[in-house]
Amino acid sequence: MKIAIAGGSIAGLAAAVTLNGIGHDAVVHECRDRPLPDPGGGLADAGVRLATDLGLAAHA
């Protein structure tokens, strides 16, 4: 099944990874062309931990 996800936040990315992992064709659409200057305050660390738990590589 093809699925469009609106928003490249940690929730959108986690949803895409999960859906692709169970056989769907999920694509994330994000309107920003660069990260926010201070996105989410302390959520960045939680996002990195979640990405690591999901088996994603972190890129700077």
XYZ file of C-alpha atoms in Angstrom:
60
model
C 0.000 0.000 0.000
C 1.305 3.485 -0.854
C 1.119 5.931 2.060
C 1.982 9.654 2.110
C 3.098 11.096 5.447
C 2.882 14.872 5.885
C 5.701 16.147 8.087
C 9.278 15.063 8.655
C 9.199 15.325 12.437
C 10.366 12.393 14.522
C 6.784 11.103 14.506
C 6.536 11.256 10.712
C 9.918 9.589 10.251
C 9.144 6.873 12.804
C 5.807 6.206 11.116
C 7.520 5.871 7.726
C 10.177 3.492 9.055
C 7.554 1.374 10.797
C 5.216 1.247 7.800
C 8.039 0.487 5.354
C 9.250 -2.217 7.738
C 5.937 -4.059 7.465
C 5.809 -3.874 3.699
C 4.083 -0.588 2.883
C 5.489 2.092 0.572
C 5.511 5.137 2.877
C 6.938 8.471 1.691
C 7.530 11.488 3.957
C 6.735 14.960 2.592
C 8.291 17.954 4.372
C 7.849 21.604 3.323
C 11.027 22.932 4.965
C 14.317 22.734 3.093
C 16.426 22.931 6.268
C 16.033 22.111 9.985
C 14.585 24.636 12.418
C 17.252 26.631 14.352
C 16.286 25.048 17.698
C 13.777 22.312 16.935
C 11.957 20.871 19.904
C 14.303 21.971 22.650
C 15.194 18.728 24.480
C 13.365 16.561 21.972
C 16.429 16.318 19.727
C 18.168 13.909 22.119
C 15.032 11.776 22.351
C 14.789 11.778 18.565
C 18.361 10.551 18.195
C 17.704 7.763 20.704
C 14.525 6.752 18.868
C 16.288 6.796 15.492
C 19.050 4.617 16.942
C 16.489 2.200 18.392
C 14.811 1.993 14.973
C 18.145 1.129 13.369
C 18.609 4.426 11.538
C 22.018 6.022 11.103
C 22.433 9.549 12.448
C 23.750 12.128 9.965
C 25.066 15.558 10.846
